[in-house]
XYZ file of C-alpha atoms in Angstrom:
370
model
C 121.642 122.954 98.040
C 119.929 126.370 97.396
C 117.702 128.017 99.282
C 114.925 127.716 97.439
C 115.280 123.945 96.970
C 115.871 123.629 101.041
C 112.259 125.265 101.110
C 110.911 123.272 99.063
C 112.455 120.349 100.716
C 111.139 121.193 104.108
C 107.366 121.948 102.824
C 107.380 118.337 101.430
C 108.308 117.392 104.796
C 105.664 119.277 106.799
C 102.830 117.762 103.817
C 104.060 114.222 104.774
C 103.944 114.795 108.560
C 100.295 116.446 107.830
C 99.422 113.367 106.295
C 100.717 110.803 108.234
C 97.366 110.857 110.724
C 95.044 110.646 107.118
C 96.968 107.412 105.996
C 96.297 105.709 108.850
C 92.731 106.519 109.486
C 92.372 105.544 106.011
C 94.278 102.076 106.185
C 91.610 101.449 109.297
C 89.263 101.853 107.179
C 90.645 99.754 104.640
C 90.793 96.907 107.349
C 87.047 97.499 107.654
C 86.327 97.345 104.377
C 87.981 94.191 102.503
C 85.422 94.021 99.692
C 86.408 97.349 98.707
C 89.809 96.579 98.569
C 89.434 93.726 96.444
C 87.746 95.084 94.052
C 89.077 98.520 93.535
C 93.036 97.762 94.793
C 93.998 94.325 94.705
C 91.962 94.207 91.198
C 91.862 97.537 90.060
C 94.603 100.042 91.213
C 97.306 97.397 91.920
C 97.360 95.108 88.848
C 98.482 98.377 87.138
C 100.808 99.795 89.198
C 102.468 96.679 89.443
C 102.952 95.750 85.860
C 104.327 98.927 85.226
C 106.821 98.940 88.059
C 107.475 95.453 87.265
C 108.405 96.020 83.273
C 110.419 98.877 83.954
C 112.717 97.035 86.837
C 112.953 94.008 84.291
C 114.506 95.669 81.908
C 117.682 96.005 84.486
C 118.859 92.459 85.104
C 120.594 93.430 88.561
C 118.151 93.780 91.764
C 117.642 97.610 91.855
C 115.138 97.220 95.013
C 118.358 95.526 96.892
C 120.775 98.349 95.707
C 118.022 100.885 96.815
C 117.566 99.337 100.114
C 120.963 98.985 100.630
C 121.692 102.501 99.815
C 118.895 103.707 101.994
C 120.201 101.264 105.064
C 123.469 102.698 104.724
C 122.619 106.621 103.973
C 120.851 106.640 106.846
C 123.676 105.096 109.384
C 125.860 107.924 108.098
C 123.175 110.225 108.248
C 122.675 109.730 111.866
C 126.159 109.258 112.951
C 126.927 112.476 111.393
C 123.897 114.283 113.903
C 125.346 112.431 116.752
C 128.845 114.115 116.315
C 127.600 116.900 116.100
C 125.902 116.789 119.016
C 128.985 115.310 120.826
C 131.369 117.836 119.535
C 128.212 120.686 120.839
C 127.689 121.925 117.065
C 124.030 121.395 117.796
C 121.877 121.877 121.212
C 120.502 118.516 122.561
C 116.817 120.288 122.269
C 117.942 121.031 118.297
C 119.227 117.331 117.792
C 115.873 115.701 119.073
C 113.505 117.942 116.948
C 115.456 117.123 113.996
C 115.463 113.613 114.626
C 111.678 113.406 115.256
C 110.960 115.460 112.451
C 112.798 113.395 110.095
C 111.543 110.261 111.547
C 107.908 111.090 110.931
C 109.053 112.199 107.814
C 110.525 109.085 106.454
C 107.606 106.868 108.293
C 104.891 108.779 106.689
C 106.735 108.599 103.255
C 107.347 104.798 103.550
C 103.915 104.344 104.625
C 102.201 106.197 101.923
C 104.404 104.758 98.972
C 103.656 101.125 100.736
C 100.516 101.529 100.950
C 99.769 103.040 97.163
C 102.288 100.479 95.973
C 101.319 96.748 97.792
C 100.685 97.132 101.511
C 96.427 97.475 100.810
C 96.976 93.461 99.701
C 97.221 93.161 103.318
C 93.579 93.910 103.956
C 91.900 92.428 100.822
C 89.333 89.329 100.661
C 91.031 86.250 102.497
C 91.329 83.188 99.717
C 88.936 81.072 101.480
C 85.778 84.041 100.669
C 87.292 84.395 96.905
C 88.250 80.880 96.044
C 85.369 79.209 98.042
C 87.482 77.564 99.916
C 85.829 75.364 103.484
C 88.334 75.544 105.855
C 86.047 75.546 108.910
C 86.660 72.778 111.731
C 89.521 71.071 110.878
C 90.143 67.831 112.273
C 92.968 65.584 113.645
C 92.288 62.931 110.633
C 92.174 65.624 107.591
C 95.149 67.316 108.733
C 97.015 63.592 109.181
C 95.311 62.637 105.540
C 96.695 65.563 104.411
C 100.623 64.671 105.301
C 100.033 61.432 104.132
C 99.030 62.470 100.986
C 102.225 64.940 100.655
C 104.766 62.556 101.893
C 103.282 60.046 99.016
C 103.587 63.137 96.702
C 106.898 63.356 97.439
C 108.159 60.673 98.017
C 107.478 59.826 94.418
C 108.322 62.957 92.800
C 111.723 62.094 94.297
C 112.265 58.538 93.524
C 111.547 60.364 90.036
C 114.156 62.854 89.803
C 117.259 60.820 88.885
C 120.508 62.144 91.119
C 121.347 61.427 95.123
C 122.533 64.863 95.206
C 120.113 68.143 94.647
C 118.075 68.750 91.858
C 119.091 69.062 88.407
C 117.677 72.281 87.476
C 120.064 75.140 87.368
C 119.101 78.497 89.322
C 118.463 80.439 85.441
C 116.166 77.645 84.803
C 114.281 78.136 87.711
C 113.736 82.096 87.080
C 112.990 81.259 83.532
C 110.312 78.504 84.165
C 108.494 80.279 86.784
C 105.962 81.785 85.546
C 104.931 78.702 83.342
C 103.017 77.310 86.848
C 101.142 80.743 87.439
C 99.932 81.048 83.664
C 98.813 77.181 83.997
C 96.964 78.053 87.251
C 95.201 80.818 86.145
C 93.327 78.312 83.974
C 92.092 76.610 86.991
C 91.923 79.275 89.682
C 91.202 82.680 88.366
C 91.995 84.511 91.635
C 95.117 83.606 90.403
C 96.846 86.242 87.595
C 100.473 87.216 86.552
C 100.970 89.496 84.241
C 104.817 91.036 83.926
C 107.726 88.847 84.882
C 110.380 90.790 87.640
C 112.098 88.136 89.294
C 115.845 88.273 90.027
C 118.270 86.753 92.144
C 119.778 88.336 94.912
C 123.180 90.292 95.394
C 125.294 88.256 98.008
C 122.705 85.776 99.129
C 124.984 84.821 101.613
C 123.705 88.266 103.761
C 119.831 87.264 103.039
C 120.843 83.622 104.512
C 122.413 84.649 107.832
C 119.388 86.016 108.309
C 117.262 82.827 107.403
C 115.340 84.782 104.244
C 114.329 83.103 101.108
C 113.402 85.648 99.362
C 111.679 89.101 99.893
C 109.459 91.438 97.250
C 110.049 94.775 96.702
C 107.294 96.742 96.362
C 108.410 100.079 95.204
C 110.247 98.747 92.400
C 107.713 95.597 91.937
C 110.776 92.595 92.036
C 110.597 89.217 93.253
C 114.263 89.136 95.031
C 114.374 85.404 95.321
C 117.637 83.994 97.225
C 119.892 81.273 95.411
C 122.269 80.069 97.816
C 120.005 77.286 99.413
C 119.932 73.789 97.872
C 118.478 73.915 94.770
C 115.140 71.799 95.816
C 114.226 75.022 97.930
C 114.438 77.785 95.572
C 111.216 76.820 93.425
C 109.153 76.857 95.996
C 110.374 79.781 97.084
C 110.076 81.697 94.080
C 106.969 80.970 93.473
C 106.202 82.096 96.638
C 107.647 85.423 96.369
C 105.876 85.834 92.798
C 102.608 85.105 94.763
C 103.350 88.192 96.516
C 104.432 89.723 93.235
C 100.804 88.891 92.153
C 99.079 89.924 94.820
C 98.732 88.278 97.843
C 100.551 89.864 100.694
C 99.846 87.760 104.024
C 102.333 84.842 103.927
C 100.355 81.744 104.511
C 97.660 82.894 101.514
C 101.279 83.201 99.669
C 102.121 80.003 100.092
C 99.267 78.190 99.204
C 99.471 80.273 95.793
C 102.973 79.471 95.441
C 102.219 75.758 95.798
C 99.449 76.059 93.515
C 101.813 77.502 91.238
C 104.465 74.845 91.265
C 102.315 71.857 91.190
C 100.785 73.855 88.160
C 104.199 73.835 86.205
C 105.115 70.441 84.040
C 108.583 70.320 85.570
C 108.887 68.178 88.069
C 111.690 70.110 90.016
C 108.837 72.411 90.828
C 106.044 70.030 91.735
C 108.762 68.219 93.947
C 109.911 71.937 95.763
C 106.175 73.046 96.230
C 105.529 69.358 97.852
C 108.140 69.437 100.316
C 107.555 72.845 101.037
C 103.990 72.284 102.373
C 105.003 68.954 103.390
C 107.536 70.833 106.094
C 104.712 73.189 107.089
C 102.060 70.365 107.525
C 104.178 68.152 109.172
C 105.350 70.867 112.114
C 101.477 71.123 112.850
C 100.846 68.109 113.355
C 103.732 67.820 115.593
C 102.359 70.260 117.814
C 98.674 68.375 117.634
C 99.816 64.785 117.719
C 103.645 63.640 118.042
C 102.715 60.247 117.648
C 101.068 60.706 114.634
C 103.740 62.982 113.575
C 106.461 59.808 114.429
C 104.294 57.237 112.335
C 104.088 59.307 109.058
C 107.329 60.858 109.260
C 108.605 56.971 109.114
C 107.294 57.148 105.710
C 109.658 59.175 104.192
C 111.585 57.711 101.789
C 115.656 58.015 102.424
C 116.107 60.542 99.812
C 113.782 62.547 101.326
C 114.688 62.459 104.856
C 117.968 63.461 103.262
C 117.126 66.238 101.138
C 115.439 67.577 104.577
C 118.478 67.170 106.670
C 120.079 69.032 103.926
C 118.103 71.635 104.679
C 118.279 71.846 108.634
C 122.121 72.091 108.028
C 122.310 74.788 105.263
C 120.266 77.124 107.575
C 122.005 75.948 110.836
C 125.856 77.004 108.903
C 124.272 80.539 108.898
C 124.218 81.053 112.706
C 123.640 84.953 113.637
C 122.804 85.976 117.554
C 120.974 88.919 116.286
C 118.024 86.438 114.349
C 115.767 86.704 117.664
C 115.816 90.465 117.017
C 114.995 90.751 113.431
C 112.471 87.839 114.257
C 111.166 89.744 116.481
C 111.251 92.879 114.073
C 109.105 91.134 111.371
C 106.795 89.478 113.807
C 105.890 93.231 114.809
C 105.391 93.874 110.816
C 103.283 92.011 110.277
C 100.794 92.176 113.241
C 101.000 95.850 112.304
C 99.669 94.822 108.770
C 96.422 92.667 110.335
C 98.420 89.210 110.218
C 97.351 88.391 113.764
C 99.247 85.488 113.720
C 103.049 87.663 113.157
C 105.502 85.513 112.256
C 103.632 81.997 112.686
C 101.192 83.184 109.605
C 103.701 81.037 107.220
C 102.839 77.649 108.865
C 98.614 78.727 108.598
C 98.708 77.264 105.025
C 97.819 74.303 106.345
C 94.154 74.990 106.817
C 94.427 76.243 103.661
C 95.785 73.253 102.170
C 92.997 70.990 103.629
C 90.605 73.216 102.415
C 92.021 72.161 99.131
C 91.934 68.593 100.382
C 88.643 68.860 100.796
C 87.426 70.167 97.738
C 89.735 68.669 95.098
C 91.739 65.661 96.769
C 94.785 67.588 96.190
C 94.343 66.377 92.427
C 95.027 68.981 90.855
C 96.641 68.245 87.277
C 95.474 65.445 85.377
């Protein structure tokens, strides 16, 4: 590296460091000021960004957000190793090895920060769906949310006795990717909060590494892909695309993408996906009403048809195989996320669909296709 690029390198560092304290007075703002960000981000700015990052990326068929974040993960192990020894081997003063370390670190945080924020973290602080889709989900009680499992274990325990095989679903993982986007276009028709524009959704490298850490799926912003994880059994992976194209679409917090991801698959005509985005819910209903009302929980859960029972065993052991003593940590990790991006909640924000869903309940019955 010359000089001159070395200069350059370190002004860019001192600019980002500058603006570190600007990005988050203005994302406090932003918290402040949700109407704003719906209407000038999460449907102005973002819509744009995201299409464009989206059809560039799809033009690669491989996961380049994975490769990047892989890259990055292991760049910067070797990049700090190769500071500590140094430091061991007295190359650098102590003094020398924590200012570069702290300089660097507010470096990369204020770079990740800005490019998260310009590129998908503002979602985070838009209108919630209940304000844009008119949604009452106000004083829920202990019969709506039990009308509300019985009505999904119905759903799919039906949609089940429908799909003809004992084993998992007969849909194959490219058919899944390919029929995605047929539930979100369908939506749109019905919900306009709903849009999606540019499809970007690929299958992870080694999904084996995504499942020993119990993820689905994740989006990456900065290259605008829906990384969507196809080890699981195959009546999972609908739902969870879907899900991770809601947050493709624009809806960051994770129980708002859920509900948009069920929408979404009860939207599309195959009846893989209405089945996926059933059970799905059905799994996050049915744990709150645990915790309100076991008894209740017993009776309904009786009502599950054999099939179904089985497809959810199948489910408890496919993510019990992938036992890691470290998932507590990186639990713990994206709990701390997302209460830094105003999901109160952390990590339990998946299972607050449910209001969501009776909300829904309320208005339409759940009947949502003719």
């Amino acid at each position: 590296m010359t000089k001159t690029n070395s200069h350059t390198g370190q002004i860019i560092k001192v600019i980002f460091i500058v603006l570190l304290p600007l990005e988050i007075i203005f994302v406090n703002w932003a918290i402040e000021n949700p109407q704003w960000v719906e209407d000038h981000y999460s449907n102005g700015f973002y819509p744009v960004i995201q299409s464009i990052l989206s059809a560039i990326s799809s033009i690669v068929p491989i996961p380049i957000g994975q490769l990047i974040f892989y890259s990055l993960f292991f760049g910067l192990i070797f990049w700090v190793v190769k500071r500590v020894i140094h430091l061991i081997k007295k190359k650098i003063s102590f003094g020398k090895f924590a200012w570069v370390m702290i300089k660097n670190g507010l470096f990369a945080f204020s770079l990740f920060n800005f490019l998260f924020t310009l590129t998908w973290g503002l979602n985070y602080h838009r209108l919630k769906i209940p304000e844009i889709a008119d949604l009452d989900v106000k004083d829920i009680t202990r019969e709506e949310l039990i009308s509300l499992n019985d009505t999904l274990i119905s759903r799919c325990n039906r949609l089940r006795s429908e799909i003809i095989t004992e084993d998992d679903l007969p849909i194959t993982k490219d058919e899944i990717l390919a029929k995605a986007t047929i539930g979100f276009e369908r939506a749109h028709g019905h919900y306009d909060f709903i849009g999606y524009d540019v499809f970007s959704v690929k299958s992870v490298l080694v999904p084996e590494i995504m499942s020993s850490f119990t993820i689905g799926g994740i989006y990456f912003m900065f290259t605008g892909e829906a990384n969507v994880n196809m080890d699981p059994p195959n009546f999972l992976v609908p739902a969870v695309t879907c899900h991770e194209m809601a947050h493709q679409s624009g809806f960051a917090s994770e129980d708002e993408a859920n509900f948009v991801g069920y929408l979404a698959c009860q939207f599309n005509p195959d009846i893989n996906f209405q089945y996926s985005g059933n059970l799905m819910m059905l799994r996050y209903s049915m744990r709150s009403l645990f915790r309100l009302d076991s008894v209740a929980y017993d009776e309904l859960a009786a009502k599950l048809t054999v099939d179904v029972k089985e497809d959810l065993r199948k489910n408890r052991e496919y993510w019990q195989s992938f036992y890691n003593p470290i998932d507590p940590l990186t639990d713990a990790m994206y709990d701390l996320f997302l209460k830094a991006n105003d999901q109160k909640e952390g990590i339990k924000s998946y299972s607050l669909v449910t209001s969501l869903m009776v909300g829904e309940l309320r208005r339409s019955g759940l009947v949502l296709v003719e």
